[in-house]
Coordinates of C-alpha atoms and ligand atoms in Angstrom, one line a residue:
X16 CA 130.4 91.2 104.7
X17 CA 129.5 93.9 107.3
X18 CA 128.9 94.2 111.4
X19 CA 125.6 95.6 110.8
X20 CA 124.8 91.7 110.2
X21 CA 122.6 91.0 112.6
X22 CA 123.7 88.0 114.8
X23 CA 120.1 86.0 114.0
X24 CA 120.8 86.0 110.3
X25 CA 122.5 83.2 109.3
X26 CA 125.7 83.4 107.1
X27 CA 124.5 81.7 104.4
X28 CA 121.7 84.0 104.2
X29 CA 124.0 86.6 103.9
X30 CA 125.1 86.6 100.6
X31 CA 127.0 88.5 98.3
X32 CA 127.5 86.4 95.2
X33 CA 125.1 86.3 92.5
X34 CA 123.5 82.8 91.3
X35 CA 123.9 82.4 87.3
X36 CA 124.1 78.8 85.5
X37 CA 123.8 77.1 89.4
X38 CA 126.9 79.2 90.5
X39 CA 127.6 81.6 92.8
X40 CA 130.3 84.2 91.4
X41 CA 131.5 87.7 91.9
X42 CA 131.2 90.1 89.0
X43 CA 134.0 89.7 86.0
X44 CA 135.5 92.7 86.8
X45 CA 135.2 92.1 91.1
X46 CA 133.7 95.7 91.5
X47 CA 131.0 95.7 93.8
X48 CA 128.3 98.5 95.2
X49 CA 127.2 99.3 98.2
X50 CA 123.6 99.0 100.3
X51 CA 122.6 101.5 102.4
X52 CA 120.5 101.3 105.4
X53 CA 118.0 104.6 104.7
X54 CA 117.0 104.8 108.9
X55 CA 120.7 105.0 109.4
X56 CA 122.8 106.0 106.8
X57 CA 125.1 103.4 107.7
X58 CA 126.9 100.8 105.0
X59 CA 124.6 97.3 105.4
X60 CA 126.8 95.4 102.5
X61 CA 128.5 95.3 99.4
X62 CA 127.1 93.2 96.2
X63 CA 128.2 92.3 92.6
X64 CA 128.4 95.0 90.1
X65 CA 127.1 93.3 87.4
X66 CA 126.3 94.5 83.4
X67 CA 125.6 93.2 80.2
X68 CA 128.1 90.1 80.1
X69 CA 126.9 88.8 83.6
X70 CA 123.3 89.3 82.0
X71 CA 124.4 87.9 79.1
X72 CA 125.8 84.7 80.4
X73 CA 122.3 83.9 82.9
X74 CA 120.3 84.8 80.0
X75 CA 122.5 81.9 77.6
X76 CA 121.9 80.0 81.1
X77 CA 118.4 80.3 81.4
X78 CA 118.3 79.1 77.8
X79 CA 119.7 75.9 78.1
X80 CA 117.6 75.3 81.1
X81 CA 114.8 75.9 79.4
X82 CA 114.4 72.5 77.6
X83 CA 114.9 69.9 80.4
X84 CA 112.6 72.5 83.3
X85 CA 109.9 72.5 80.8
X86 CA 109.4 68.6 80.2
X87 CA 109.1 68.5 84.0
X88 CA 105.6 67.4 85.0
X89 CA 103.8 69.4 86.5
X90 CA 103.9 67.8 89.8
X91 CA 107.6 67.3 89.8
X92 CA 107.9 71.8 89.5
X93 CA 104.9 72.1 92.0
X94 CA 106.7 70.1 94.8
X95 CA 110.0 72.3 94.2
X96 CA 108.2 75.5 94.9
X97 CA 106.1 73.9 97.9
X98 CA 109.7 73.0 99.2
X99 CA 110.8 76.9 98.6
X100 CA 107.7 78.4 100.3
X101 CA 108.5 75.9 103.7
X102 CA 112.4 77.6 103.4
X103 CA 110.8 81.1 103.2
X104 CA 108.3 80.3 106.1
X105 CA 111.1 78.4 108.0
X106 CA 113.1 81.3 107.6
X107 CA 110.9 83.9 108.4
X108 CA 112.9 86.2 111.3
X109 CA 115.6 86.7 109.2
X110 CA 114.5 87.2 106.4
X111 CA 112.5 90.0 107.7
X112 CA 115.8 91.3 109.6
X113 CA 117.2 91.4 106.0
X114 CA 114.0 93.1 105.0
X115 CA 114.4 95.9 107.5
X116 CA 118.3 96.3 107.3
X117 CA 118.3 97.5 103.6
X118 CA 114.8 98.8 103.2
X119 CA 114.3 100.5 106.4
X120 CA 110.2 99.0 106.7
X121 CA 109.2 98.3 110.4
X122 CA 110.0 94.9 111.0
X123 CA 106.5 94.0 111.7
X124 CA 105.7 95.1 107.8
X125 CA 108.9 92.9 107.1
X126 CA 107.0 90.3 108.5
X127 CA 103.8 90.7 106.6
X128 CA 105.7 91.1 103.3
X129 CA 107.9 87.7 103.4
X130 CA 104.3 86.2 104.5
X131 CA 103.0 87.9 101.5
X132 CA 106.1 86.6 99.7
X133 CA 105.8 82.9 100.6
X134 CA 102.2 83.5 99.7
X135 CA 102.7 83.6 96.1
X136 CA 105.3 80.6 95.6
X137 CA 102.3 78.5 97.1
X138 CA 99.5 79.6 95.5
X139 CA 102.0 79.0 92.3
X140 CA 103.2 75.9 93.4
X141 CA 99.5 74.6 93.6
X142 CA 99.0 76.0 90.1
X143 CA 101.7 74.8 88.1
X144 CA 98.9 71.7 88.2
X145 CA 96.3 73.6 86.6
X146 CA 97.2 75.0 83.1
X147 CA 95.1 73.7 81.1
X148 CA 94.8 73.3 77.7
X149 CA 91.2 73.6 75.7
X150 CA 89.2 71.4 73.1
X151 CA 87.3 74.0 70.7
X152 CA 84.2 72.6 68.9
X153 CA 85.3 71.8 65.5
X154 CA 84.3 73.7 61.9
X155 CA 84.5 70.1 60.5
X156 CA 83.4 66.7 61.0
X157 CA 86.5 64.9 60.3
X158 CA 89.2 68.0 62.3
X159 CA 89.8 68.5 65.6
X160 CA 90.8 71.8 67.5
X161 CA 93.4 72.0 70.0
X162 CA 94.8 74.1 71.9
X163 CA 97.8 74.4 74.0
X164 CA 100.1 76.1 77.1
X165 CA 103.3 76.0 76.7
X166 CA 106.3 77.9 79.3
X167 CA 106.6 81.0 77.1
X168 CA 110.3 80.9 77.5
X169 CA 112.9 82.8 79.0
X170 CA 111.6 85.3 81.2
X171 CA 113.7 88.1 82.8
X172 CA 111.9 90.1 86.0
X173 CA 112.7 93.7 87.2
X174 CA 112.0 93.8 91.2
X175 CA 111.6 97.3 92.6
X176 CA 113.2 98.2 96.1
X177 CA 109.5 98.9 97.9
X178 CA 108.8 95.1 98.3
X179 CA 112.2 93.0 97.8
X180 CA 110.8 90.3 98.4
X181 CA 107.0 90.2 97.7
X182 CA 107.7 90.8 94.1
X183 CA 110.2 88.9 93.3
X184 CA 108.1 85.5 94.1
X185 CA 105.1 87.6 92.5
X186 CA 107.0 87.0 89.3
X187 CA 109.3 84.5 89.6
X188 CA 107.3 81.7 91.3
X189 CA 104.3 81.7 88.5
X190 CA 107.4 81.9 85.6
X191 CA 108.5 78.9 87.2
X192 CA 105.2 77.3 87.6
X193 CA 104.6 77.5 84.3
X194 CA 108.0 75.9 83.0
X195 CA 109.7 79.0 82.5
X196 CA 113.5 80.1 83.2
X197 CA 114.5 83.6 84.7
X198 CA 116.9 86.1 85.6
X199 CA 115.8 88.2 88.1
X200 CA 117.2 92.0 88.5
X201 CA 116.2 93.0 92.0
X202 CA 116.4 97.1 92.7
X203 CA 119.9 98.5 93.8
X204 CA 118.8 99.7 96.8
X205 CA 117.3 96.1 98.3
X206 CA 119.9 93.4 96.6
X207 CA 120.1 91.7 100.1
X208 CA 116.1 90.2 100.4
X209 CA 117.0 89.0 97.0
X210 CA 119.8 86.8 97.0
X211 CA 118.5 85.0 100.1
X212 CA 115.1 84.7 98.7
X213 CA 117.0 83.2 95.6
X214 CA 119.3 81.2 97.5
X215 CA 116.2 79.2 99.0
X216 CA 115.0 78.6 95.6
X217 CA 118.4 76.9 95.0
X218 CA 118.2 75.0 98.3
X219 CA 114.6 73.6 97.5
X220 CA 116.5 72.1 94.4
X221 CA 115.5 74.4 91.3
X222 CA 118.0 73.2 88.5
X223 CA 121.3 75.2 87.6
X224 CA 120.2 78.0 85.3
X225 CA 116.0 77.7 86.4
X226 CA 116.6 80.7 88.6
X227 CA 119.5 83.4 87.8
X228 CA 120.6 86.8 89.8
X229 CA 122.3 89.2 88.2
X230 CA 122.7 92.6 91.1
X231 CA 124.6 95.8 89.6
X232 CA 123.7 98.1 87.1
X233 CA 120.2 98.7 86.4
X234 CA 120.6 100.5 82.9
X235 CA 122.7 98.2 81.1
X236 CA 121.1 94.9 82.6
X237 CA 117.3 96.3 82.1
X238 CA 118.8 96.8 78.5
X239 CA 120.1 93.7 78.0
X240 CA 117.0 91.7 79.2
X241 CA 114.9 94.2 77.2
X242 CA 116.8 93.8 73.5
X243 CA 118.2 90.5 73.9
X244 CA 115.8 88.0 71.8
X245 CA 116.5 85.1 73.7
X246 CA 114.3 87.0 76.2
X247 CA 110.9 86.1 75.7
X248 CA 108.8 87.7 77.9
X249 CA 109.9 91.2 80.5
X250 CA 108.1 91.5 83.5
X251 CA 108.6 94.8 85.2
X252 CA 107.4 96.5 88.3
X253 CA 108.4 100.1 88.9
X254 CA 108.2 103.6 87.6
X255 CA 105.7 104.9 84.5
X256 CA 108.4 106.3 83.4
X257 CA 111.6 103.5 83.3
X258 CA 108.6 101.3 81.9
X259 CA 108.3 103.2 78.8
X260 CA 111.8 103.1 78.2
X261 CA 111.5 99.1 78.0
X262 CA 108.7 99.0 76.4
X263 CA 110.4 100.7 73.7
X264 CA 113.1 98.3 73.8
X265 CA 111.2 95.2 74.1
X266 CA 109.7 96.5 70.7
X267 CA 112.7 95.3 68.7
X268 CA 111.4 91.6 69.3
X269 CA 108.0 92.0 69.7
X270 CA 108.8 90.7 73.4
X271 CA 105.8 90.3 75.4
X272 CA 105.6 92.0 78.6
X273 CA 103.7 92.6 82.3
X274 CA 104.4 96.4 83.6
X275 CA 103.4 97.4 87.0
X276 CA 103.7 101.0 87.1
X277 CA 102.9 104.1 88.8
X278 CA 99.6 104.9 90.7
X279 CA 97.3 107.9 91.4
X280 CA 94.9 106.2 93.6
X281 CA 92.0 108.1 94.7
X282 CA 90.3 107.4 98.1
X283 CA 86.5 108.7 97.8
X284 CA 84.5 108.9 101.2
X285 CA 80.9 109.4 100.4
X286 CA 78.2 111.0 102.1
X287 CA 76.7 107.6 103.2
X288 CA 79.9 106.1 104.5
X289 CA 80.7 104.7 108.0
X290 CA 83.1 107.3 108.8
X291 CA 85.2 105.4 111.7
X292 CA 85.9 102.4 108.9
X293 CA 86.9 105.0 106.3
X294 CA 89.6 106.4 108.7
X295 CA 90.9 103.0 109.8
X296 CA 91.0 102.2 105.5
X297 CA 92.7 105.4 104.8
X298 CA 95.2 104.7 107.5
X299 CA 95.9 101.8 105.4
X300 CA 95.7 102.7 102.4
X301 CA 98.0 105.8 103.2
X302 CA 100.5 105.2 105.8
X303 CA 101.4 101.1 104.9
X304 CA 105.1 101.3 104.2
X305 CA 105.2 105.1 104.8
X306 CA 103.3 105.6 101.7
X307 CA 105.5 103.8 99.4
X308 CA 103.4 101.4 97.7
X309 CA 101.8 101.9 94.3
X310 CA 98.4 100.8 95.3
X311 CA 99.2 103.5 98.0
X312 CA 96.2 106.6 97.9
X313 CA 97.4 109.6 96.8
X314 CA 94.3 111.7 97.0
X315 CA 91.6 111.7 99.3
X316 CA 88.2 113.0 98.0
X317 CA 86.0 114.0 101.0
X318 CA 82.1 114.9 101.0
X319 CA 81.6 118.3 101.7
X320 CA 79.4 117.5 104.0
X321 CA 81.4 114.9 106.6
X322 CA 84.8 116.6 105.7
X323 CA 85.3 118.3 108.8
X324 CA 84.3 115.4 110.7
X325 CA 86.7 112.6 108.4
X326 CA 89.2 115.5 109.3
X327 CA 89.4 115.8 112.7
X328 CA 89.1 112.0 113.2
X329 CA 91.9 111.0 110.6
X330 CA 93.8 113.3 112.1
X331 CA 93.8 112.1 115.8
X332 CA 95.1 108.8 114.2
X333 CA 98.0 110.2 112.4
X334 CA 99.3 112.2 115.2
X335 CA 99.8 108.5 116.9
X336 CA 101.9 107.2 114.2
X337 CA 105.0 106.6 116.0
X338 CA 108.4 107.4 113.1
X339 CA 111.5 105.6 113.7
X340 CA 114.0 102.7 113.1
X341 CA 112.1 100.0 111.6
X342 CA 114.1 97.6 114.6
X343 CA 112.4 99.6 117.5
X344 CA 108.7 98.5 119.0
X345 CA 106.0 100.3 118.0
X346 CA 107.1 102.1 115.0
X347 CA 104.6 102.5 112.4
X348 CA 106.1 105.0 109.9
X349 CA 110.2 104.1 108.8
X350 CA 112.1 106.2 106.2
X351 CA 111.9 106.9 103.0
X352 CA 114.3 104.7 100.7
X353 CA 117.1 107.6 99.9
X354 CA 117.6 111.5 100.0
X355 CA 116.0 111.9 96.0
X356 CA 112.7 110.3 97.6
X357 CA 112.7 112.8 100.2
X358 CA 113.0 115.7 98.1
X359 CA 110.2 114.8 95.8
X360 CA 108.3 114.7 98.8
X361 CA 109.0 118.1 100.0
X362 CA 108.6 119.7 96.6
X363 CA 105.1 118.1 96.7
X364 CA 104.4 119.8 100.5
X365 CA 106.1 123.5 99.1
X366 CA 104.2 123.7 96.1
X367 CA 101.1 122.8 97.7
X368 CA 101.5 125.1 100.4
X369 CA 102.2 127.7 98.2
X370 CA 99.5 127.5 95.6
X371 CA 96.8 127.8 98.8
X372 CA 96.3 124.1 100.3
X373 CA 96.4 124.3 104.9
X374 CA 98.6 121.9 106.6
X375 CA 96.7 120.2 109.1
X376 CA 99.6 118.3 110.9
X377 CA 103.3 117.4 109.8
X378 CA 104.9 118.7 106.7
X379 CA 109.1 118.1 107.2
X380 CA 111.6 115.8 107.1
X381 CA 113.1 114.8 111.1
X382 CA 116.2 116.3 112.3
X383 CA 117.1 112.4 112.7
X384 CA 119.8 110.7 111.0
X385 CA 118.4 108.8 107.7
X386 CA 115.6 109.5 105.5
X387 CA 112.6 110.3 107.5
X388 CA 109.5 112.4 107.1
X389 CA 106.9 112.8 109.2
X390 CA 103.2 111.7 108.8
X391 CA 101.4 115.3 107.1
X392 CA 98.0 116.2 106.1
X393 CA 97.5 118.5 103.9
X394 CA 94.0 120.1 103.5
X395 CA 92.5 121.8 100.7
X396 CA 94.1 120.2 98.3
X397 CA 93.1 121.4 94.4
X398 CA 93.8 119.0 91.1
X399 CA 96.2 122.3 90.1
X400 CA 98.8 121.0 93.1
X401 CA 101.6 118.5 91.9
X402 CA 101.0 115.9 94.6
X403 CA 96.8 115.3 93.1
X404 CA 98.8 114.7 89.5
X405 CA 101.8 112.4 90.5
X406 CA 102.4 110.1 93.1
X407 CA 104.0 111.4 96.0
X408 CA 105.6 107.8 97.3
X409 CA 105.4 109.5 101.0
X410 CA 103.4 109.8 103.9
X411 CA 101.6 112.3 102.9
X412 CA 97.7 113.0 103.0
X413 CA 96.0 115.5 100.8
X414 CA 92.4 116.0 101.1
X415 CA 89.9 117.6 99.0
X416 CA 86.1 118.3 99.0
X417 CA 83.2 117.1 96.8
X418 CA 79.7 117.8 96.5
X419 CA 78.8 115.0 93.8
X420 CA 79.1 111.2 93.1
X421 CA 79.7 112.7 89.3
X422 CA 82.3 115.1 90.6
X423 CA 83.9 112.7 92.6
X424 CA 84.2 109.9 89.6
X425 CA 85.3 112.8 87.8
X426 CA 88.1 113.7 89.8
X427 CA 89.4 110.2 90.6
X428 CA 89.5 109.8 87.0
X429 CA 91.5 112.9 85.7
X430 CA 95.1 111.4 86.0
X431 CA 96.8 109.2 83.3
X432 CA 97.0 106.4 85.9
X433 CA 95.0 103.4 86.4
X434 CA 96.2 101.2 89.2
X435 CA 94.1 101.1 92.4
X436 CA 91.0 102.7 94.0
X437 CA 89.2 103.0 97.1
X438 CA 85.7 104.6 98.2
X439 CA 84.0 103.8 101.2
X440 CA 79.8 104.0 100.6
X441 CA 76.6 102.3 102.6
X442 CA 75.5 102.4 99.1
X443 CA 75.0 98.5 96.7
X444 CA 73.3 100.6 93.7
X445 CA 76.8 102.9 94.4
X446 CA 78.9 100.4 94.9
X447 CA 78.5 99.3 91.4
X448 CA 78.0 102.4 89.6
X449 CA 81.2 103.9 90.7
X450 CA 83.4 100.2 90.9
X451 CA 82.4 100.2 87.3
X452 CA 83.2 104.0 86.5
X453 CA 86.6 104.3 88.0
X454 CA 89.3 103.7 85.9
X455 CA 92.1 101.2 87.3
X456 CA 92.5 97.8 87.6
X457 CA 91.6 97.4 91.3
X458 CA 89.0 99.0 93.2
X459 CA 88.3 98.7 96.9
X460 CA 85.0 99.4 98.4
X461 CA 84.7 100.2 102.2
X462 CA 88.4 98.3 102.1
X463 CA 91.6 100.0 102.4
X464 CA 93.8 97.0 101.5
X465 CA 93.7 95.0 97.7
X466 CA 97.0 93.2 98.3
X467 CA 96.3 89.0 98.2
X468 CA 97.5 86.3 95.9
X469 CA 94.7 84.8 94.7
X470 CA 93.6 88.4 93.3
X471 CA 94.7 89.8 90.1
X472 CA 97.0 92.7 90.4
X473 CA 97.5 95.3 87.8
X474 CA 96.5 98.5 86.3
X475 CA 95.1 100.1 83.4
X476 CA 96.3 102.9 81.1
X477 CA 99.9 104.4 82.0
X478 CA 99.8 102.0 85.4
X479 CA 100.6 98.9 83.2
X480 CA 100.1 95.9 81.2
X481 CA 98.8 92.4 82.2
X482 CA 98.4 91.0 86.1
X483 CA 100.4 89.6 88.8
X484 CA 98.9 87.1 91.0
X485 CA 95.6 85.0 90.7
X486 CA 94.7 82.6 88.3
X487 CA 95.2 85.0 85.4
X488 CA 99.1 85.8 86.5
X489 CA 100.1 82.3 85.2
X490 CA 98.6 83.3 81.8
X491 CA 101.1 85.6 81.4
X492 CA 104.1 83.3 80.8
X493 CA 102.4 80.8 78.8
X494 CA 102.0 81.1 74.7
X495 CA 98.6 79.4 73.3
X496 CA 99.6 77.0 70.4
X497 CA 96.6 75.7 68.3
X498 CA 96.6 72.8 66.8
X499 CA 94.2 71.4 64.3
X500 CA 94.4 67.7 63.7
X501 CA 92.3 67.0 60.5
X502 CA 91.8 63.4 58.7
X503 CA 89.5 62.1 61.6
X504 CA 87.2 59.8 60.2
X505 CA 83.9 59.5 61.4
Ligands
LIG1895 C1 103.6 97.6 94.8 O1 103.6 98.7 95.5 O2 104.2 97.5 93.7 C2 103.0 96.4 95.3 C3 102.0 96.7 96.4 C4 101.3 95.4 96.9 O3 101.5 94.3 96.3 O4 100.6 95.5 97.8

C-alpha cells in the first residue's frame, strides 16, 4: 500500500479491502480515499470508498447471518471472542504502530488503548455466558411468566477516529456476545486500526457475514445504517451534533439506539482536597490523548482559596509535557487529528483571550509540520467564553474560581452535556452530596481516569443514550420477549 508501512507490521495486517459477506473486496466503483498521518502530513494509505450499495450488501449479509450466529450456544460465541482477544494481545506492537501511524497518539497511549481494546472482547467473551432470562411470580395459579433475551438483530456501529480501536470492540464484541450481526463504519480518518482489528475477528473464526466493514463515505453509509429497517439497533459514538441527525433517521423504524456524544466535563477541586493528587488527576483527565477524549475535562473549577497554589503546581507539570511525533520517546502530547480540529482550538484560545481570561502558559499551534498545539492554560476563565460551553477536543486548560460547593455544582451543571465528571474532596458527606448532584453519567471522585470495562460508560442529556461496557452494555443488543405459558395445572 505505502512506504510509511512500518517494517514490524505485518502485511496481512495491512489491509486495504473491506470484509462484507466473509469477503475481502474493493469498492464497486475501485475509488479509494486516502489516510493521513496528522504528525506528518504525509499519505499513510489508501482504503475503499465505499456508500450505500457496499452498505447495503453487508447489511443483506449480516441478515442472513443472523439466524445460524444466534442458535450458537453461548459457549460456542464466547470461545470465538476469547480466541479474538489472544490475536489482539498477540498482536499487540503492531497494532499500536497502526494506532500511531493514522491517529498520530504516542505510541505508549497506542499501547494502552489496544489493551483497553482487547479488554472489552474479554470481558464480552465471558459474558456472552451470562444473559439470563427471568421467572416473574405469576398473577395466576395455573400461568407461568417468562421472560426472555434474545440478539436484538442486526446491529450497525459508528467508531469515531479518537479511539480506533477501543471502540470498535466496545461495540462490536458485546453485539457479538449477545448473538448479534454487525457492520461496523469506523471514522475516515483511522480506517487502518479497523480493518486489522476486523481481520482478527475473521482469523479467530467469526462466520462470513457475523462481522462486516464497510470504509468510505460517512454520510451516505451513516444513512443507510440509520434508515435501512433491516437495521435493528445503531450504536454511535461521536459528535452531539451528527447524533441528532441519526437519531432523526433512526426514527423512521423506531430503531433502537446507544449514542455516545459530546462532553463538557467539569473538574471541581475543593477546598478540602489533596492538592498534589488533584494535579496528577487533572493531568489525566486533561492532557490523555492531547485532550481528545469525550470524558476529557473541559473546565476546571478551582477554590478561591487554593487556586493560586493548584495553579502554580499544575502548571510546573504542564510545562514538562514533551509535544511531538507519537514514534519518538518521551512524548506525552501528539497532534491534533486534522487542520479543522486545530482551528476550533484556536478560536476557543482568541475568544477567550479576548473577552478577559490570562494565559498562563502555551496558547498556539508549533511551527512543526502536522497538526500540533501546544499544552495552554488559560486562567480566568468565565462561563461567557466559548471553550466553558463546548468542548474544546484540545490540550487546553481553562481554570476558574469558586467560593461555594452550591456554586461549584452550579457551574458544572450549566451546559447541556452530561457525560463525565471529576472533583477531588477529603470530604464522605461531599462525596455523596455532589456525586449525586452532578449531572452526567460518570463521576470521578479524587480520580482523574473513568475508562474500564467492567464500568458502564455513557452520559446523560445531550451526551447520549444507553452504556457501553459493564454488565449493563450487553443489555443493549438484546430485546426482552415475555412469555406467558397458562393451562398449568396445579
Ligand atoms: C471517548 O472519548 O469516546 C472514549 C473515552 C474512553 O473510553 O476513555
Amino acid at each position: 500500500m505505502s512506504e510509511l508501512k512500518k517494517p514490524g507490521i505485518p502485511d496481512e495486517l495491512w489491509i486495504n479491502k473491506c470484509l462484507i459477506n466473509g469477503r475481502w473486496v474493493q469498492a464497486k466503483n475501485d475509488k479509494l480515499f486516502t489516510v493521513i498521518n496528522p504528525s506528518t502530513g504525509e499519505e499513510v494509505g489508501k482504503v475503499p470508498m465505499m456508500g450505500k450499495a457496499e452498505t447495503r450488501e453487508a447489511i443483506d449479509a449480516a441478515q442472513v447471518a443472523l439466524g445460524p450466529w444466534g442458535k450458537k450456544t453461548a459457549k460456542e460465541r464466547s470461545d470465538i471472542l476469547s480466541r479474538w482477544f489472544d490475536l489482539i494481545l498477540q498482536n499487540l506492537e503492531p497494532l499500536a504502530e497502526i494506532l500511531t501511524l493514522e491517529q498520530g497518539k504516542p505510541l505508549s497511549e497506542s499501547r494502552g488503548e489496544i489493551i483497553y481494546a482487547a479488554s472489552f472482547v474479554d470481558f464480552y467473551s465471558a459474558e456472552a455466558r451470562r444473559i439470563y432470562g427471568e421467572t416473574i411470580p405469576s398473577h395466576r395459579t395455573d400461568t407461568r411468566i417468562l421472560v426472555l433475551k434474545q440478539p436484538i438483530g442486526v446491529v450497525g456501529c459508528i467508531t469515531p477516529w479518537n479511539f480506533p480501536a477501543a471502540m470498535i470492540t466496545r461495540k462490536a464484541a458485546p453485539a457479538i456476545a449477545a448473538g448479534c450481526t454487525v457492520i461496523l463504519k469506523p471514522a475516515e480518518q483511522t480506517p487502518l486500526s479497523a480493518l486489522a482489528i476486523v481481520s482478527l475477528a475473521e482469523r479467530a473464526g467469526l462466520p462470513p457475514g457475523v462481522i462486516n466493514i464497510v470504509t468510505g463515505d460517512p454520510v451516505e453509509i451513516g444513512a443507510e445504517l440509520a434508515l435501512n429497517p433491516i437495521v435493528r439497533k445503531l450504536s454511535f459514538t461521536g459528535s452531539t451534533e451528527v447524533g441528532k441527525l441519526l437519531a432523526a433517521q433512526c426514527a423512521s423504524s423506531i430503531k433502537k439506539m446507544t449514542l455516545e456524544l459530546g462532553g463538557n466535563a467539569a473538574f471541581i477541586v475543593f477546598e478540602d482536597a489533596d492538592i498534589e493528587a488533584a494535579v496528577d488527576g487533572a493531568m489525566l483527565a486533561k492532557y490523555r490523548h492531547s485532550g481528545q477524549t469525550c470524558v476529557c475535562t473541559n473546565r476546571f473549577l478551582i477554590h478561591d482559596s487554593i487556586y493560586a497554589d493548584f495553579t502554580a503546581r499544575f502548571l510546573d507539570r504542564v510545562r514538562c509535557l514533551r509535544v511531538g511525533n507519537g514514534f519518538e520517546a518521551g512524548i506525552n502530547i501528539g497532534p491534533l487529528i486534522n487542520e479543522q480540529a486545530v482551528k476550533k482550538v484556536e478560536a476557543h484560545v482568541k475568544d477567550a483571550l479576548g473577552k478577559g481570561a490570562s494565559l498562563l502558559a502555551g496558547g498556539k499551534r508549533l511551527e512543526a509540520k502536522g497538526t500540533f498545539f501546544e499544552p495552554t492554560v488559560l486562567g480566568n476563565v468565565t462561563p461567557a467564553m466559548q471553550m466553558a460551553q463546548e468542548e474544546t477536543f484540545g490540550p487546553v486548560s481553562a481554570l476558574s474560581r469558586f467560593e461555594t460547593e452550591e456554586e461549584a455544582i452550579s457551574l458544572a451543571n450549566d451546559t447541556p452535556y452530561g457525560l463525565a465528571g471529576y472533583f477531588y474532596t477529603r470530604d464522605l458527606a461531599r462525596s455523596f452530596r455532589v456525586a449525586e448532584a452532578l449531572e452526567c453519567g460518570m463521576v470521578g471522585i479524587n480520580t482523574g481516569f473513568l475508562s474500564v470495562e467492567t464500568a458502564p460508560f455513557g452520559g446523560i442529556k445531550q451526551s447520549g443514550i444507553g452504556r457501553e461496557g459493564s454488565h449493563h452494555g450487553i443489555e443493549e443488543f438484546v430485546e426482552l420477549k415475555y412469555v406467558c405459558i397458562g393451562g398449568i395445572n396445579q
